[in-house]
Amino acid sequence: MNVGLTGGIATGKSTVSQMLVKRGAILIDADVIAREVMEPEHPVFQAVQHRFGPGILNEDGTLNRKKLGEIVFSNEEERRALNGITHPAIRAEMKRRMADYEAQQPERLVVVDIPLLYESGLEQLFEQVMVVYLPREEQLARLMQRDGLTYEQAQSRIRAQMDIEQKKERADILIDNSLGVQETEAQIEQFWRNMRLL
């Protein structure tokens, strides 16, 4: 069985994914794959550098994520350009890993953490989609604290994604992460038990 895991930025997807891994799930993290394709030797990185220029690089030739983020989160066209370069490669690698795990370990749950799952139209790849939910104001506060962003910077990152309330409505499985870690853990335990009964 596979589950697509999504939510909004700073809603707690990583916390939930680790709770699932602790119970025996296999995790494929789209953000990890996204970092891998941005290593200097990867063809995707070369294409991004060509498109955005040397201003997005650190002195050692690696990607300066902050500089690239400033460009793409303040300009919709630039963000689309970046996604057009990176998303096909990330999706291909994600699908390859899903197929490998499902063939090699069919009895285990494969969880694929994709922040932009709905935005990318990928829900059809999964048997179920789990959404980690946090009310928008709490999401904003957590993002500002976690990443040291101003209110405006945090707002622009949240606006770059589908509204969390829309994701909540579309979820097959909803994990409300606004009630504390223990309550989140209890919801995951209930999901795990229900899944085991299938």
mmCIF file of N, CA, C and O in Angstrom, residues 89-188:
data_model
loop_
_atom_site.group_PDB
_atom_site.id
_atom_site.type_symbol
_atom_site.label_atom_id
_atom_site.label_comp_id
_atom_site.label_asym_id
_atom_site.label_seq_id
_atom_site.Cartn_x
_atom_site.Cartn_y
_atom_site.Cartn_z
ATOM 1 N N ALA A 89 12.290 15.734 -13.028
ATOM 2 C CA ALA A 89 13.347 14.844 -12.522
ATOM 3 C C ALA A 89 13.002 14.299 -11.141
ATOM 4 O O ALA A 89 13.235 13.117 -10.849
ATOM 5 N N ILE A 90 12.418 15.148 -10.284
ATOM 6 C CA ILE A 90 12.041 14.711 -8.936
ATOM 7 C C ILE A 90 10.949 13.649 -9.022
ATOM 8 O O ILE A 90 11.016 12.610 -8.368
ATOM 9 N N ARG A 91 9.947 13.877 -9.883
ATOM 10 C CA ARG A 91 8.852 12.912 -10.036
ATOM 11 C C ARG A 91 9.349 11.571 -10.562
ATOM 12 O O ARG A 91 8.924 10.515 -10.098
ATOM 13 N N ALA A 92 10.234 11.624 -11.548
ATOM 14 C CA ALA A 92 10.750 10.378 -12.139
ATOM 15 C C ALA A 92 11.487 9.550 -11.090
ATOM 16 O O ALA A 92 11.291 8.327 -10.996
ATOM 17 N N GLU A 93 12.311 10.209 -10.279
ATOM 18 C CA GLU A 93 13.060 9.490 -9.241
ATOM 19 C C GLU A 93 12.119 8.972 -8.159
ATOM 20 O O GLU A 93 12.285 7.856 -7.656
ATOM 21 N N MET A 94 11.118 9.759 -7.805
ATOM 22 C CA MET A 94 10.136 9.345 -6.803
ATOM 23 C C MET A 94 9.385 8.096 -7.274
ATOM 24 O O MET A 94 9.238 7.124 -6.527
ATOM 25 N N LYS A 95 8.918 8.106 -8.522
ATOM 26 C CA LYS A 95 8.194 6.952 -9.068
ATOM 27 C C LYS A 95 9.091 5.718 -9.123
ATOM 28 O O LYS A 95 8.631 4.601 -8.857
ATOM 29 N N ARG A 96 10.356 5.918 -9.488
ATOM 30 C CA ARG A 96 11.291 4.790 -9.542
ATOM 31 C C ARG A 96 11.448 4.153 -8.168
ATOM 32 O O ARG A 96 11.386 2.921 -8.017
ATOM 33 N N ARG A 97 11.615 4.982 -7.141
ATOM 34 C CA ARG A 97 11.782 4.453 -5.779
ATOM 35 C C ARG A 97 10.501 3.764 -5.291
ATOM 36 O O ARG A 97 10.568 2.726 -4.644
ATOM 37 N N MET A 98 9.339 4.358 -5.612
ATOM 38 C CA MET A 98 8.073 3.728 -5.224
ATOM 39 C C MET A 98 7.959 2.328 -5.824
ATOM 40 O O MET A 98 7.612 1.363 -5.130
ATOM 41 N N ALA A 99 8.236 2.223 -7.104
ATOM 42 C CA ALA A 99 8.133 0.932 -7.796
ATOM 43 C C ALA A 99 9.103 -0.087 -7.194
ATOM 44 O O ALA A 99 8.745 -1.251 -6.978
ATOM 45 N N ASP A 100 10.327 0.358 -6.906
ATOM 46 C CA ASP A 100 11.336 -0.541 -6.320
ATOM 47 C C ASP A 100 10.886 -1.055 -4.953
ATOM 48 O O ASP A 100 10.938 -2.260 -4.687
ATOM 49 N N TYR A 101 10.447 -0.153 -4.090
ATOM 50 C CA TYR A 101 10.033 -0.562 -2.736
ATOM 51 C C TYR A 101 8.813 -1.465 -2.779
ATOM 52 O O TYR A 101 8.726 -2.455 -2.049
ATOM 53 N N GLU A 102 7.846 -1.117 -3.628
ATOM 54 C CA GLU A 102 6.626 -1.916 -3.688
ATOM 55 C C GLU A 102 6.897 -3.316 -4.243
ATOM 56 O O GLU A 102 6.238 -4.279 -3.862
ATOM 57 N N ALA A 103 7.897 -3.432 -5.129
ATOM 58 C CA ALA A 103 8.262 -4.747 -5.675
ATOM 59 C C ALA A 103 9.047 -5.567 -4.654
ATOM 60 O O ALA A 103 8.832 -6.774 -4.504
ATOM 61 N N GLN A 104 9.952 -4.901 -3.938
ATOM 62 C CA GLN A 104 10.849 -5.611 -3.020
ATOM 63 C C GLN A 104 10.208 -5.894 -1.657
ATOM 64 O O GLN A 104 10.515 -6.897 -1.021
ATOM 65 N N GLN A 105 9.352 -4.979 -1.187
ATOM 66 C CA GLN A 105 8.760 -5.125 0.150
ATOM 67 C C GLN A 105 7.264 -4.806 0.100
ATOM 68 O O GLN A 105 6.811 -3.823 0.687
ATOM 69 N N PRO A 106 6.476 -5.636 -0.606
ATOM 70 C CA PRO A 106 5.061 -5.336 -0.830
ATOM 71 C C PRO A 106 4.214 -5.289 0.444
ATOM 72 O O PRO A 106 3.133 -4.707 0.446
ATOM 73 N N GLU A 107 4.727 -5.879 1.524
ATOM 74 C CA GLU A 107 3.948 -5.902 2.769
ATOM 75 C C GLU A 107 4.061 -4.606 3.559
ATOM 76 O O GLU A 107 3.295 -4.381 4.503
ATOM 77 N N ARG A 108 4.993 -3.726 3.185
ATOM 78 C CA ARG A 108 5.212 -2.499 3.953
ATOM 79 C C ARG A 108 4.504 -1.304 3.327
ATOM 80 O O ARG A 108 4.368 -1.220 2.101
ATOM 81 N N LEU A 109 4.075 -0.384 4.174
ATOM 82 C CA LEU A 109 3.466 0.871 3.716
ATOM 83 C C LEU A 109 4.563 1.782 3.170
ATOM 84 O O LEU A 109 5.581 2.004 3.832
ATOM 85 N N VAL A 110 4.346 2.295 1.957
ATOM 86 C CA VAL A 110 5.265 3.273 1.374
ATOM 87 C C VAL A 110 4.606 4.647 1.492
ATOM 88 O O VAL A 110 3.511 4.863 0.968
ATOM 89 N N VAL A 111 5.264 5.549 2.208
ATOM 90 C CA VAL A 111 4.764 6.915 2.416
ATOM 91 C C VAL A 111 5.631 7.857 1.591
ATOM 92 O O VAL A 111 6.856 7.842 1.717
ATOM 93 N N VAL A 112 4.983 8.663 0.758
ATOM 94 C CA VAL A 112 5.717 9.600 -0.087
ATOM 95 C C VAL A 112 5.347 11.016 0.341
ATOM 96 O O VAL A 112 4.209 11.449 0.182
ATOM 97 N N ASP A 113 6.312 11.710 0.939
ATOM 98 C CA ASP A 113 6.122 13.069 1.453
ATOM 99 C C ASP A 113 6.331 14.061 0.306
ATOM 100 O O ASP A 113 7.449 14.225 -0.184
ATOM 101 N N ILE A 114 5.236 14.697 -0.140
ATOM 102 C CA ILE A 114 5.289 15.644 -1.264
ATOM 103 C C ILE A 114 4.574 16.936 -0.855
ATOM 104 O O ILE A 114 3.341 16.979 -0.824
ATOM 105 N N PRO A 115 5.320 17.998 -0.565
ATOM 106 C CA PRO A 115 4.674 19.250 -0.165
ATOM 107 C C PRO A 115 3.656 19.758 -1.192
ATOM 108 O O PRO A 115 2.592 20.247 -0.823
ATOM 109 N N LEU A 116 3.960 19.640 -2.476
ATOM 110 C CA LEU A 116 3.087 20.181 -3.527
ATOM 111 C C LEU A 116 2.312 19.071 -4.238
ATOM 112 O O LEU A 116 2.107 19.126 -5.453
ATOM 113 N N LEU A 117 1.845 18.085 -3.509
ATOM 114 C CA LEU A 117 1.164 16.932 -4.099
ATOM 115 C C LEU A 117 -0.070 17.365 -4.899
ATOM 116 O O LEU A 117 -0.216 17.024 -6.070
ATOM 117 N N TYR A 118 -0.971 18.122 -4.279
ATOM 118 C CA TYR A 118 -2.180 18.555 -4.978
ATOM 119 C C TYR A 118 -1.857 19.568 -6.076
ATOM 120 O O TYR A 118 -2.408 19.504 -7.170
ATOM 121 N N GLU A 119 -0.951 20.494 -5.776
ATOM 122 C CA GLU A 119 -0.586 21.517 -6.756
ATOM 123 C C GLU A 119 -0.010 20.894 -8.026
ATOM 124 O O GLU A 119 -0.164 21.441 -9.117
ATOM 125 N N SER A 120 0.655 19.746 -7.864
ATOM 126 C CA SER A 120 1.281 19.065 -8.998
ATOM 127 C C SER A 120 0.372 18.015 -9.640
ATOM 128 O O SER A 120 0.784 17.337 -10.574
ATOM 129 N N GLY A 121 -0.841 17.853 -9.114
ATOM 130 C CA GLY A 121 -1.783 16.887 -9.683
ATOM 131 C C GLY A 121 -1.330 15.449 -9.562
ATOM 132 O O GLY A 121 -1.547 14.635 -10.460
ATOM 133 N N LEU A 122 -0.693 15.093 -8.438
ATOM 134 C CA LEU A 122 -0.120 13.752 -8.279
ATOM 135 C C LEU A 122 -0.971 12.804 -7.443
ATOM 136 O O LEU A 122 -0.559 11.675 -7.186
ATOM 137 N N GLU A 123 -2.167 13.248 -7.023
ATOM 138 C CA GLU A 123 -2.951 12.400 -6.117
ATOM 139 C C GLU A 123 -3.312 11.049 -6.722
ATOM 140 O O GLU A 123 -3.503 10.070 -6.009
ATOM 141 N N GLN A 124 -3.382 10.964 -8.071
ATOM 142 C CA GLN A 124 -3.766 9.697 -8.698
ATOM 143 C C GLN A 124 -2.687 8.618 -8.545
ATOM 144 O O GLN A 124 -2.960 7.442 -8.786
ATOM 145 N N LEU A 125 -1.487 9.002 -8.121
ATOM 146 C CA LEU A 125 -0.412 8.019 -7.917
ATOM 147 C C LEU A 125 -0.600 7.211 -6.634
ATOM 148 O O LEU A 125 0.069 6.202 -6.432
ATOM 149 N N PHE A 126 -1.524 7.661 -5.760
ATOM 150 C CA PHE A 126 -1.603 7.085 -4.418
ATOM 151 C C PHE A 126 -2.964 6.467 -4.126
ATOM 152 O O PHE A 126 -3.986 6.931 -4.609
ATOM 153 N N GLU A 127 -2.918 5.424 -3.304
ATOM 154 C CA GLU A 127 -4.159 4.794 -2.863
ATOM 155 C C GLU A 127 -4.933 5.739 -1.945
ATOM 156 O O GLU A 127 -6.158 5.790 -1.987
ATOM 157 N N GLN A 128 -4.199 6.474 -1.108
ATOM 158 C CA GLN A 128 -4.815 7.467 -0.238
ATOM 159 C C GLN A 128 -3.863 8.649 -0.072
ATOM 160 O O GLN A 128 -2.651 8.488 -0.185
ATOM 161 N N VAL A 129 -4.451 9.829 0.221
ATOM 162 C CA VAL A 129 -3.650 11.018 0.510
ATOM 163 C C VAL A 129 -3.915 11.439 1.952
ATOM 164 O O VAL A 129 -5.063 11.610 2.357
ATOM 165 N N MET A 130 -2.837 11.571 2.715
ATOM 166 C CA MET A 130 -2.898 12.026 4.105
ATOM 167 C C MET A 130 -2.459 13.492 4.146
ATOM 168 O O MET A 130 -1.384 13.823 3.640
ATOM 169 N N VAL A 131 -3.303 14.336 4.737
ATOM 170 C CA VAL A 131 -2.982 15.757 4.863
ATOM 171 C C VAL A 131 -2.717 16.080 6.327
ATOM 172 O O VAL A 131 -3.525 15.758 7.198
ATOM 173 N N VAL A 132 -1.565 16.717 6.587
ATOM 174 C CA VAL A 132 -1.234 17.200 7.926
ATOM 175 C C VAL A 132 -1.707 18.650 7.996
ATOM 176 O O VAL A 132 -1.254 19.504 7.230
ATOM 177 N N TYR A 133 -2.616 18.894 8.911
ATOM 178 C CA TYR A 133 -3.321 20.188 8.961
ATOM 179 C C TYR A 133 -2.932 21.017 10.176
ATOM 180 O O TYR A 133 -2.730 20.497 11.277
ATOM 181 N N LEU A 134 -2.859 22.316 9.933
ATOM 182 C CA LEU A 134 -2.638 23.309 10.973
ATOM 183 C C LEU A 134 -3.381 24.563 10.506
ATOM 184 O O LEU A 134 -3.275 24.929 9.327
ATOM 185 N N PRO A 135 -4.157 25.241 11.348
ATOM 186 C CA PRO A 135 -4.813 26.481 10.905
ATOM 187 C C PRO A 135 -3.781 27.480 10.392
ATOM 188 O O PRO A 135 -2.644 27.527 10.881
ATOM 189 N N ARG A 136 -4.185 28.280 9.416
ATOM 190 C CA ARG A 136 -3.246 29.155 8.708
ATOM 191 C C ARG A 136 -2.450 30.082 9.626
ATOM 192 O O ARG A 136 -1.246 30.269 9.441
ATOM 193 N N GLU A 137 -3.085 30.685 10.624
ATOM 194 C CA GLU A 137 -2.362 31.605 11.505
ATOM 195 C C GLU A 137 -1.280 30.884 12.305
ATOM 196 O O GLU A 137 -0.194 31.423 12.528
ATOM 197 N N GLU A 138 -1.590 29.665 12.719
ATOM 198 C CA GLU A 138 -0.591 28.879 13.449
ATOM 199 C C GLU A 138 0.535 28.437 12.507
ATOM 200 O O GLU A 138 1.706 28.429 12.872
ATOM 201 N N GLN A 139 0.160 28.106 11.272
ATOM 202 C CA GLN A 139 1.140 27.752 10.245
ATOM 203 C C GLN A 139 2.103 28.921 10.018
ATOM 204 O O GLN A 139 3.324 28.747 9.974
ATOM 205 N N LEU A 140 1.551 30.109 9.904
ATOM 206 C CA LEU A 140 2.344 31.319 9.680
ATOM 207 C C LEU A 140 3.309 31.563 10.842
ATOM 208 O O LEU A 140 4.503 31.822 10.631
ATOM 209 N N ALA A 141 2.801 31.448 12.064
ATOM 210 C CA ALA A 141 3.640 31.674 13.250
ATOM 211 C C ALA A 141 4.778 30.657 13.316
ATOM 212 O O ALA A 141 5.927 31.008 13.603
ATOM 213 N N ARG A 142 4.473 29.389 13.051
ATOM 214 C CA ARG A 142 5.512 28.339 13.087
ATOM 215 C C ARG A 142 6.572 28.564 12.021
ATOM 216 O O ARG A 142 7.757 28.379 12.262
ATOM 217 N N LEU A 143 6.127 28.963 10.820
ATOM 218 C CA LEU A 143 7.068 29.191 9.722
ATOM 219 C C LEU A 143 8.006 30.356 10.037
ATOM 220 O O LEU A 143 9.213 30.271 9.816
ATOM 221 N N MET A 144 7.459 31.441 10.583
ATOM 222 C CA MET A 144 8.282 32.597 10.942
ATOM 223 C C MET A 144 9.323 32.202 11.987
ATOM 224 O O MET A 144 10.497 32.557 11.876
ATOM 225 N N GLN A 145 8.884 31.445 12.998
ATOM 226 C CA GLN A 145 9.789 31.039 14.062
ATOM 227 C C GLN A 145 10.834 30.041 13.558
ATOM 228 O O GLN A 145 12.024 30.174 13.832
ATOM 229 N N ARG A 146 10.375 29.050 12.778
ATOM 230 C CA ARG A 146 11.273 27.987 12.310
ATOM 231 C C ARG A 146 12.364 28.505 11.383
ATOM 232 O O ARG A 146 13.533 28.144 11.504
ATOM 233 N N ASP A 147 11.972 29.372 10.422
ATOM 234 C CA ASP A 147 12.907 29.794 9.386
ATOM 235 C C ASP A 147 13.429 31.216 9.571
ATOM 236 O O ASP A 147 14.155 31.725 8.721
ATOM 237 N N GLY A 148 13.030 31.880 10.679
ATOM 238 C CA GLY A 148 13.493 33.238 10.933
ATOM 239 C C GLY A 148 13.036 34.220 9.861
ATOM 240 O O GLY A 148 13.791 35.109 9.459
ATOM 241 N N LEU A 149 11.777 34.070 9.412
ATOM 242 C CA LEU A 149 11.255 34.918 8.342
ATOM 243 C C LEU A 149 10.427 36.065 8.904
ATOM 244 O O LEU A 149 9.871 35.960 9.989
ATOM 245 N N THR A 150 10.332 37.125 8.111
ATOM 246 C CA THR A 150 9.404 38.199 8.456
ATOM 247 C C THR A 150 7.987 37.723 8.127
ATOM 248 O O THR A 150 7.804 36.723 7.422
ATOM 249 N N TYR A 151 7.006 38.469 8.597
ATOM 250 C CA TYR A 151 5.606 38.149 8.305
ATOM 251 C C TYR A 151 5.373 38.096 6.790
ATOM 252 O O TYR A 151 4.751 37.165 6.271
ATOM 253 N N GLU A 152 5.911 39.098 6.063
ATOM 254 C CA GLU A 152 5.717 39.175 4.613
ATOM 255 C C GLU A 152 6.386 38.000 3.909
ATOM 256 O O GLU A 152 5.818 37.428 2.976
ATOM 257 N N GLN A 153 7.608 37.648 4.323
ATOM 258 C CA GLN A 153 8.312 36.512 3.702
ATOM 259 C C GLN A 153 7.546 35.205 3.931
ATOM 260 O O GLN A 153 7.404 34.393 3.014
ATOM 261 N N ALA A 154 7.069 35.024 5.146
ATOM 262 C CA ALA A 154 6.317 33.802 5.466
ATOM 263 C C ALA A 154 5.021 33.750 4.662
ATOM 264 O O ALA A 154 4.655 32.697 4.121
ATOM 265 N N GLN A 155 4.338 34.893 4.552
ATOM 266 C CA GLN A 155 3.098 34.954 3.772
ATOM 267 C C GLN A 155 3.346 34.570 2.312
ATOM 268 O O GLN A 155 2.553 33.838 1.713
ATOM 269 N N SER A 156 4.434 35.065 1.725
ATOM 270 C CA SER A 156 4.702 34.785 0.306
ATOM 271 C C SER A 156 4.969 33.303 0.085
ATOM 272 O O SER A 156 4.557 32.739 -0.933
ATOM 273 N N ARG A 157 5.616 32.634 1.055
ATOM 274 C CA ARG A 157 5.863 31.192 0.933
ATOM 275 C C ARG A 157 4.559 30.389 1.070
ATOM 276 O O ARG A 157 4.324 29.436 0.350
ATOM 277 N N ILE A 158 3.712 30.813 2.000
ATOM 278 C CA ILE A 158 2.429 30.125 2.186
ATOM 279 C C ILE A 158 1.524 30.342 0.971
ATOM 280 O O ILE A 158 0.859 29.414 0.511
ATOM 281 N N ARG A 159 1.542 31.556 0.425
ATOM 282 C CA ARG A 159 0.703 31.854 -0.753
ATOM 283 C C ARG A 159 1.152 31.089 -1.987
ATOM 284 O O ARG A 159 0.377 30.915 -2.927
ATOM 285 N N ALA A 160 2.408 30.639 -2.002
ATOM 286 C CA ALA A 160 2.932 29.877 -3.151
ATOM 287 C C ALA A 160 2.340 28.469 -3.211
ATOM 288 O O ALA A 160 2.532 27.759 -4.193
ATOM 289 N N GLN A 161 1.637 28.056 -2.152
ATOM 290 C CA GLN A 161 1.021 26.729 -2.096
ATOM 291 C C GLN A 161 -0.503 26.877 -2.066
ATOM 292 O O GLN A 161 -1.031 27.927 -1.744
ATOM 293 N N MET A 162 -1.174 25.760 -2.379
ATOM 294 C CA MET A 162 -2.629 25.724 -2.235
ATOM 295 C C MET A 162 -2.982 25.981 -0.778
ATOM 296 O O MET A 162 -2.278 25.531 0.124
ATOM 297 N N ASP A 163 -4.082 26.695 -0.543
ATOM 298 C CA ASP A 163 -4.506 27.006 0.817
ATOM 299 C C ASP A 163 -4.723 25.721 1.619
ATOM 300 O O ASP A 163 -5.301 24.750 1.118
ATOM 301 N N ILE A 164 -4.266 25.710 2.857
ATOM 302 C CA ILE A 164 -4.343 24.522 3.705
ATOM 303 C C ILE A 164 -5.791 24.062 3.920
ATOM 304 O O ILE A 164 -6.063 22.868 4.064
ATOM 305 N N GLU A 165 -6.738 25.002 3.920
ATOM 306 C CA GLU A 165 -8.145 24.626 4.095
ATOM 307 C C GLU A 165 -8.652 23.821 2.887
ATOM 308 O O GLU A 165 -9.448 22.894 3.043
ATOM 309 N N GLN A 166 -8.175 24.148 1.698
ATOM 310 C CA GLN A 166 -8.542 23.383 0.502
ATOM 311 C C GLN A 166 -7.953 21.971 0.571
ATOM 312 O O GLN A 166 -8.612 20.996 0.215
ATOM 313 N N LYS A 167 -6.718 21.887 1.033
ATOM 314 C CA LYS A 167 -6.087 20.565 1.160
ATOM 315 C C LYS A 167 -6.841 19.719 2.186
ATOM 316 O O LYS A 167 -7.043 18.515 1.989
ATOM 317 N N LYS A 168 -7.236 20.362 3.262
ATOM 318 C CA LYS A 168 -8.011 19.674 4.308
ATOM 319 C C LYS A 168 -9.271 19.040 3.729
ATOM 320 O O LYS A 168 -9.609 17.893 4.041
ATOM 321 N N GLU A 169 -9.960 19.802 2.878
ATOM 322 C CA GLU A 169 -11.203 19.313 2.269
ATOM 323 C C GLU A 169 -10.971 18.109 1.365
ATOM 324 O O GLU A 169 -11.837 17.253 1.226
ATOM 325 N N ARG A 170 -9.801 18.043 0.732
ATOM 326 C CA ARG A 170 -9.527 16.991 -0.250
ATOM 327 C C ARG A 170 -8.896 15.742 0.361
ATOM 328 O O ARG A 170 -8.739 14.737 -0.320
ATOM 329 N N ALA A 171 -8.540 15.794 1.629
ATOM 330 C CA ALA A 171 -7.807 14.692 2.268
ATOM 331 C C ALA A 171 -8.637 13.412 2.352
ATOM 332 O O ALA A 171 -9.824 13.452 2.650
ATOM 333 N N ASP A 172 -7.989 12.268 2.105
ATOM 334 C CA ASP A 172 -8.575 10.957 2.432
ATOM 335 C C ASP A 172 -8.403 10.683 3.922
ATOM 336 O O ASP A 172 -9.266 10.099 4.574
ATOM 337 N N ILE A 173 -7.233 11.093 4.435
ATOM 338 C CA ILE A 173 -6.903 10.926 5.855
ATOM 339 C C ILE A 173 -6.439 12.297 6.347
ATOM 340 O O ILE A 173 -5.516 12.874 5.770
ATOM 341 N N LEU A 174 -7.068 12.814 7.396
ATOM 342 C CA LEU A 174 -6.689 14.125 7.926
ATOM 343 C C LEU A 174 -6.033 13.948 9.291
ATOM 344 O O LEU A 174 -6.597 13.310 10.176
ATOM 345 N N ILE A 175 -4.827 14.519 9.431
ATOM 346 C CA ILE A 175 -4.131 14.536 10.716
ATOM 347 C C ILE A 175 -4.107 15.985 11.191
ATOM 348 O O ILE A 175 -3.449 16.836 10.585
ATOM 349 N N ASP A 176 -4.856 16.275 12.258
ATOM 350 C CA ASP A 176 -4.902 17.628 12.813
ATOM 351 C C ASP A 176 -3.725 17.776 13.775
ATOM 352 O O ASP A 176 -3.697 17.171 14.838
ATOM 353 N N ASN A 177 -2.751 18.593 13.370
ATOM 354 C CA ASN A 177 -1.520 18.746 14.141
ATOM 355 C C ASN A 177 -1.563 19.986 15.039
ATOM 356 O O ASN A 177 -0.529 20.463 15.490
ATOM 357 N N SER A 178 -2.764 20.509 15.293
ATOM 358 C CA SER A 178 -2.871 21.730 16.102
ATOM 359 C C SER A 178 -3.141 21.427 17.573
ATOM 360 O O SER A 178 -3.242 22.330 18.386
ATOM 361 N N LEU A 179 -3.239 20.144 17.910
ATOM 362 C CA LEU A 179 -3.671 19.765 19.257
ATOM 363 C C LEU A 179 -2.534 19.237 20.132
ATOM 364 O O LEU A 179 -2.784 18.709 21.210
ATOM 365 N N GLY A 180 -1.305 19.353 19.651
ATOM 366 C CA GLY A 180 -0.153 18.872 20.415
ATOM 367 C C GLY A 180 0.367 17.541 19.897
ATOM 368 O O GLY A 180 -0.352 16.788 19.236
ATOM 369 N N VAL A 181 1.621 17.248 20.216
ATOM 370 C CA VAL A 181 2.306 16.057 19.692
ATOM 371 C C VAL A 181 1.623 14.768 20.131
ATOM 372 O O VAL A 181 1.486 13.830 19.338
ATOM 373 N N GLN A 182 1.177 14.711 21.374
ATOM 374 C CA GLN A 182 0.545 13.480 21.862
ATOM 375 C C GLN A 182 -0.728 13.159 21.093
ATOM 376 O O GLN A 182 -0.990 12.006 20.753
ATOM 377 N N GLU A 183 -1.510 14.190 20.805
ATOM 378 C CA GLU A 183 -2.751 13.987 20.050
ATOM 379 C C GLU A 183 -2.449 13.573 18.610
ATOM 380 O O GLU A 183 -3.133 12.728 18.028
ATOM 381 N N THR A 184 -1.405 14.173 18.019
ATOM 382 C CA THR A 184 -0.991 13.786 16.667
ATOM 383 C C THR A 184 -0.569 12.325 16.655
ATOM 384 O O THR A 184 -0.956 11.556 15.773
ATOM 385 N N GLU A 185 0.207 11.945 17.656
ATOM 386 C CA GLU A 185 0.665 10.548 17.786
ATOM 387 C C GLU A 185 -0.537 9.605 17.895
ATOM 388 O O GLU A 185 -0.561 8.536 17.277
ATOM 389 N N ALA A 186 -1.547 10.001 18.641
ATOM 390 C CA ALA A 186 -2.744 9.169 18.812
ATOM 391 C C ALA A 186 -3.475 8.995 17.478
ATOM 392 O O ALA A 186 -3.969 7.898 17.170
ATOM 393 N N GLN A 187 -3.539 10.054 16.684
ATOM 394 C CA GLN A 187 -4.188 9.969 15.370
ATOM 395 C C GLN A 187 -3.422 9.033 14.432
ATOM 396 O O GLN A 187 -4.027 8.250 13.692
ATOM 397 N N ILE A 188 -2.092 9.103 14.491
ATOM 398 C CA ILE A 188 -1.269 8.223 13.647
ATOM 399 C C ILE A 188 -1.433 6.769 14.097
ATOM 400 O O ILE A 188 -1.528 5.858 13.263
#
